[in-house]
mmCIF file of C-alpha atoms in Angstrom:
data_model
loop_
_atom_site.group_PDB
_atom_site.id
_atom_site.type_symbol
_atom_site.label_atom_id
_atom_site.label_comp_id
_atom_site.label_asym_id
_atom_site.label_seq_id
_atom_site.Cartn_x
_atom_site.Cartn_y
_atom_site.Cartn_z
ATOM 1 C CA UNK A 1 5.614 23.595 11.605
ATOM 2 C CA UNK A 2 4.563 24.137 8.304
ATOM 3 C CA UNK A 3 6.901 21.177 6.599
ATOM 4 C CA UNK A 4 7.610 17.348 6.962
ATOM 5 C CA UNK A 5 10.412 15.737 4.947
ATOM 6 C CA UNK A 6 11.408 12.809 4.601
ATOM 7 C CA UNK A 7 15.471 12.670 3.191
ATOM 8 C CA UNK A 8 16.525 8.711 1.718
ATOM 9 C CA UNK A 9 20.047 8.808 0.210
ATOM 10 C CA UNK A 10 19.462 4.685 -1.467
ATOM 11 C CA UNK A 11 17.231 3.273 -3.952
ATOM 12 C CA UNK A 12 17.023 -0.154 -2.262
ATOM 13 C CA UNK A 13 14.097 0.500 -0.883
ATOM 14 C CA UNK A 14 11.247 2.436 -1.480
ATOM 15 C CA UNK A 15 8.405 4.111 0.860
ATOM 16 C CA UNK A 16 6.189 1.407 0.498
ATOM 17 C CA UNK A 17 8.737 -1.509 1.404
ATOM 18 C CA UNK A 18 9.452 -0.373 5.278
ATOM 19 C CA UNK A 19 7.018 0.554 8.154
ATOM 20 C CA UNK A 20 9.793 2.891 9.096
ATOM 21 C CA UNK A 21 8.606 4.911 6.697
ATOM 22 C CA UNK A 22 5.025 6.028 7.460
ATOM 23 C CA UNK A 23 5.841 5.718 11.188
ATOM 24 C CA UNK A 24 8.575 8.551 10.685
ATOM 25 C CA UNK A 25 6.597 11.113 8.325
ATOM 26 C CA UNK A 26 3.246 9.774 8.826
ATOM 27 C CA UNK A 27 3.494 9.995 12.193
ATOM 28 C CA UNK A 28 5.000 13.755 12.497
ATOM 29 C CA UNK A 29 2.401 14.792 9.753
ATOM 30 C CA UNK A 30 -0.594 12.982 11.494
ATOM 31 C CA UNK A 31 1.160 14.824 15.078
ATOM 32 C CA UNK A 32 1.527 18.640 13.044
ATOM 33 C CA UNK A 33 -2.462 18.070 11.709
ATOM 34 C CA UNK A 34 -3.960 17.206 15.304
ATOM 35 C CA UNK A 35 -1.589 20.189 16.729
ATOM 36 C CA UNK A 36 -2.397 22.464 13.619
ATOM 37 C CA UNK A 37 -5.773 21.440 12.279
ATOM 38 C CA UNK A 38 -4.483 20.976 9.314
ATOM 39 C CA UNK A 39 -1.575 18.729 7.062
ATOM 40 C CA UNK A 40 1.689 20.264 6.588
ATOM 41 C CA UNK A 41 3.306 20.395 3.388
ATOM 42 C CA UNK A 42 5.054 16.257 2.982
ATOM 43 C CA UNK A 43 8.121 16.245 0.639
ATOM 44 C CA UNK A 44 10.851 13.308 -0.221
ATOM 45 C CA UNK A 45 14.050 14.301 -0.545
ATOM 46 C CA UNK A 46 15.852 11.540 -3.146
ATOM 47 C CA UNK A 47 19.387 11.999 -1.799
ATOM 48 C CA UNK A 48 20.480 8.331 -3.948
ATOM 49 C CA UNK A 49 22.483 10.288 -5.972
ATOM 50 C CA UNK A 50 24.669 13.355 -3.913
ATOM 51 C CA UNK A 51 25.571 15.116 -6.881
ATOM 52 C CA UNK A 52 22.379 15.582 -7.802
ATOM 53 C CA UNK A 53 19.543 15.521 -4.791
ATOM 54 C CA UNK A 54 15.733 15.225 -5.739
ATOM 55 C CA UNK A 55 12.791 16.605 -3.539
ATOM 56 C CA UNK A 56 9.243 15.870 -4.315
ATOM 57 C CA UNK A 57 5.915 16.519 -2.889
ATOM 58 C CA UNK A 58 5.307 13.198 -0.812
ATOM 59 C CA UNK A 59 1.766 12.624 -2.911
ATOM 60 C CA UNK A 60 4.352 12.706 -5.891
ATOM 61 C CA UNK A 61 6.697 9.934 -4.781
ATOM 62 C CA UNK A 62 4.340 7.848 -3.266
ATOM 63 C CA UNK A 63 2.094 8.120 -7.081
ATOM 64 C CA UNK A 64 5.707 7.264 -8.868
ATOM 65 C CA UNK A 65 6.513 4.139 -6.501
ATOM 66 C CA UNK A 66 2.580 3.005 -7.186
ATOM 67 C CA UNK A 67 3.103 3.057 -11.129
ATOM 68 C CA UNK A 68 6.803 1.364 -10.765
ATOM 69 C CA UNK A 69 6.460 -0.743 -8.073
ATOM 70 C CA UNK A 70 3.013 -1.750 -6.491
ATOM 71 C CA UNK A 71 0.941 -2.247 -9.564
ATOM 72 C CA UNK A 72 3.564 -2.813 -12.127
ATOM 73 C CA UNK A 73 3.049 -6.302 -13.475
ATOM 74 C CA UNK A 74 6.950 -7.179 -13.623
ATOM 75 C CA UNK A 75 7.005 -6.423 -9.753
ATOM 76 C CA UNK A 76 4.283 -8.646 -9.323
ATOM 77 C CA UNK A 77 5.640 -11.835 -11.573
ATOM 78 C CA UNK A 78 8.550 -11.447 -9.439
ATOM 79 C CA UNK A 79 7.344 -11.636 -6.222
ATOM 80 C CA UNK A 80 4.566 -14.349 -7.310
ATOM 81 C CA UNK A 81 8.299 -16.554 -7.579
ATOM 82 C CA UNK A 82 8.654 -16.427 -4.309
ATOM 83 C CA UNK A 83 5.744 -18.309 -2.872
ATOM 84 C CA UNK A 84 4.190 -17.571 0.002
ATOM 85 C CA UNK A 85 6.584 -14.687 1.440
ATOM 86 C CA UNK A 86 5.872 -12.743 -2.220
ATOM 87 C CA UNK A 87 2.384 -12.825 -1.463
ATOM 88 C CA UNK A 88 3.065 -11.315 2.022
ATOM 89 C CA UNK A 89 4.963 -8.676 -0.139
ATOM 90 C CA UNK A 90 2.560 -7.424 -1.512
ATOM 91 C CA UNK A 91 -0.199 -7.277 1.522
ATOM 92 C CA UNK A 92 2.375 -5.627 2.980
ATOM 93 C CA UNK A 93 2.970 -2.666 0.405
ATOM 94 C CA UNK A 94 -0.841 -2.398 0.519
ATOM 95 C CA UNK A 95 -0.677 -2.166 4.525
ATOM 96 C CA UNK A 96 2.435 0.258 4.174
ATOM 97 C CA UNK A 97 0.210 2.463 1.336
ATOM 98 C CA UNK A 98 -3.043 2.696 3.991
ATOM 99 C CA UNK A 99 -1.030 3.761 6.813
ATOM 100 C CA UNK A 100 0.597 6.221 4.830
ATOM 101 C CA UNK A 101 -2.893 7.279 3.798
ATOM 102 C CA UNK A 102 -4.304 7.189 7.484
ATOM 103 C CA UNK A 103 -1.341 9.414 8.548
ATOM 104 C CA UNK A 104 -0.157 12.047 5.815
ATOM 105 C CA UNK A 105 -3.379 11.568 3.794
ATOM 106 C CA UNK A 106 -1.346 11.220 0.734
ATOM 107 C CA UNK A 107 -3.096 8.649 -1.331
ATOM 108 C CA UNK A 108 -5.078 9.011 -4.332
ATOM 109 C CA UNK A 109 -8.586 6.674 -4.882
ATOM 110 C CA UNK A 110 -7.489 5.261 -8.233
ATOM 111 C CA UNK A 111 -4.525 3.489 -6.343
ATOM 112 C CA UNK A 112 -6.815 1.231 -3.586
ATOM 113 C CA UNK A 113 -8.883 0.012 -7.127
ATOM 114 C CA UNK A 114 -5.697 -0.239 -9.135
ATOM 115 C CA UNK A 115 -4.805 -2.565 -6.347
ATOM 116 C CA UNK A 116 -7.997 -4.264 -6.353
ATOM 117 C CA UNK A 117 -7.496 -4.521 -10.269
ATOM 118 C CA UNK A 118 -3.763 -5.880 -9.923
ATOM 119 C CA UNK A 119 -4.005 -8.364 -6.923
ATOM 120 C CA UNK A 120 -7.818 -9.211 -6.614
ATOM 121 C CA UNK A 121 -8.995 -8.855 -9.861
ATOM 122 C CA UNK A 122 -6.648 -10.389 -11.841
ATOM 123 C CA UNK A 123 -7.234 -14.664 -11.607
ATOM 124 C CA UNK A 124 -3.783 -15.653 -11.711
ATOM 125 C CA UNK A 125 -2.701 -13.081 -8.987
ATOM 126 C CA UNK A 126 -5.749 -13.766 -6.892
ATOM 127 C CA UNK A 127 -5.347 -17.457 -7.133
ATOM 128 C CA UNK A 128 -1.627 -17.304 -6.786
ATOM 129 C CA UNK A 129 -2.054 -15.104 -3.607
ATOM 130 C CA UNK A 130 -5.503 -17.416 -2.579
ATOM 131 C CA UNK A 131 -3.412 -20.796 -3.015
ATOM 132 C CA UNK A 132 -0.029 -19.745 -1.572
ATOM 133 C CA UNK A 133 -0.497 -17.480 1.112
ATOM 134 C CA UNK A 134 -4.288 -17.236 2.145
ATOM 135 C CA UNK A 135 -3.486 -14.555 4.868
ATOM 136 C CA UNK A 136 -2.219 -12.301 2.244
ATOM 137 C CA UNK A 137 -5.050 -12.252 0.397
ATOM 138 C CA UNK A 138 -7.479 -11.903 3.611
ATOM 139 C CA UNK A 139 -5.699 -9.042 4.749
ATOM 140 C CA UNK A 140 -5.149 -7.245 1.500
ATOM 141 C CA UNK A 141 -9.350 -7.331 1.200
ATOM 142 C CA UNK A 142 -9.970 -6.540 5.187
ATOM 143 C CA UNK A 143 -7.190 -3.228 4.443
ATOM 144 C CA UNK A 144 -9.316 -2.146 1.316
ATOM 145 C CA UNK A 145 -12.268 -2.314 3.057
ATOM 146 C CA UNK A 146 -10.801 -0.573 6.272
ATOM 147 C CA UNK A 147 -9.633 2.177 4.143
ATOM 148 C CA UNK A 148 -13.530 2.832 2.788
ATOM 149 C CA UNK A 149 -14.733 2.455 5.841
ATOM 150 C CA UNK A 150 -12.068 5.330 7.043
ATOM 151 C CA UNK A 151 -13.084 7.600 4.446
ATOM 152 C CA UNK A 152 -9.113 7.217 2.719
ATOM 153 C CA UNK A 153 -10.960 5.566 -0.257
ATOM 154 C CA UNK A 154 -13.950 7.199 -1.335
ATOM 155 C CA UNK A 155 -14.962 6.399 -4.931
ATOM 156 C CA UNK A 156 -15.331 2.403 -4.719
ATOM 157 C CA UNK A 157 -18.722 1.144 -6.464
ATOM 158 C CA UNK A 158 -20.965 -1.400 -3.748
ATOM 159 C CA UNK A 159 -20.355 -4.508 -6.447
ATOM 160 C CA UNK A 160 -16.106 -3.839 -5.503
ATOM 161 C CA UNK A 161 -17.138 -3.663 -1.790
ATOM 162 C CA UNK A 162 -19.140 -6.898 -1.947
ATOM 163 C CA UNK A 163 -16.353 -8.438 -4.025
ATOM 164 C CA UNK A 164 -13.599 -7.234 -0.719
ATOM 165 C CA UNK A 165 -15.951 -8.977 1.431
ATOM 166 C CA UNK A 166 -16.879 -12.069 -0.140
ATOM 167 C CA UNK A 167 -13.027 -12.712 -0.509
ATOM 168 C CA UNK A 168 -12.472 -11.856 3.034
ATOM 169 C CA UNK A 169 -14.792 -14.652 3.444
ATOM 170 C CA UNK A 170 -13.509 -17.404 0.599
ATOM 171 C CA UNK A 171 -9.834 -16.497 2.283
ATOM 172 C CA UNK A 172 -11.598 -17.360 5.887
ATOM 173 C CA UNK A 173 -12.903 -20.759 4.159
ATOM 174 C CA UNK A 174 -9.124 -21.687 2.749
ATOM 175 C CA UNK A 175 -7.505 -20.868 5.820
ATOM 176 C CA UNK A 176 -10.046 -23.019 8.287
ATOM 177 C CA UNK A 177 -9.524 -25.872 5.233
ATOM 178 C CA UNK A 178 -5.942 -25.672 5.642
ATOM 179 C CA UNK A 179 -5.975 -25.638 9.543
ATOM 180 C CA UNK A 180 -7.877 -28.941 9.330
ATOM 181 C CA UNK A 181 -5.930 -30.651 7.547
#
């Protein structure tokens, strides 16, 4: 097997909204490279529009749903008006991006630190994320930090690791606060 592609024929949803997703190619890639030794070639076929079918490398889509979608500060002022299931939103694109990452190895360093920049970084994001859905903002740190510790993200300074883990830990702190109350 020397291919794996993945054919959508709708724009409602992108790679990074579904675990069906990564399961699907991730999977069959991650299956071809322990068979093979190696990745196969990953494609997306865009099939939204019949007329006029798309395919790009898999590296390429998932790069052009990161710049639209995950770090895209529209995306993120909309979900932030949804409380605490926008929060879950978005630690669930950055779940969906690492397991795409840990499967097809299709994920590019600058994205884990744009997300750190976008969701972390940011004080009205991290609060917003901090205040209305603690988890979120746990888990979003814990993934980062899994995917350094996995070798996905490689070029990460020590001060951004420290600041993964100390959140980690003030997310810990709000979450035992609330669970006292």
């Amino acid at each position: 097997m020397q291919i794996v592609l993945h054919n959508q024929d709708n724009r409602e949803h992108d790679l990074l909204d579904s675990d069906d997703y990564y399961q699907f190619q991730g999977g069959l890639t991650a299956a071809v490279r322990s068979l093979q030794g190696k990745n196969p070639q990953t494609y997306f076929g865009d099939n939204s529009i019949p007329a006029q079918p798309r395919v790009r490398q898999l590296k390429e889509e998932i790069a052009r749903v990161y710049r639209s979608r995950v770090v895209n500060p529209k995306w993120i002022a909309g979900v932030m008006r949804h409380g605490y299931k926008g929060a879950f939103e978005m630690a669930a694109t950055v779940d969906f991006l690492f397991a795409y990452d840990a499967t097809a190895k299709c994920v590019e360093d600058y994205m884990y630190q744009g997300i750190v920049e976008a969701y972390l970084i940011d004080p009205v994001v991290s609060e917003f994320i901090q205040e209305k859905n603690p988890y979120a903002l746990r888990d979003i740190a814990e993934r980062l930090l899994e995917a350094h510790k996995r070798n996905l993200w490689e070029d990460v300074n020590i001060e951004t690791l420290e600041a993964l883990r100390n959140l980690v830990h003030q997310a810990e702190a709000v979450i035992e606060e609330k669970s006292m109350v």
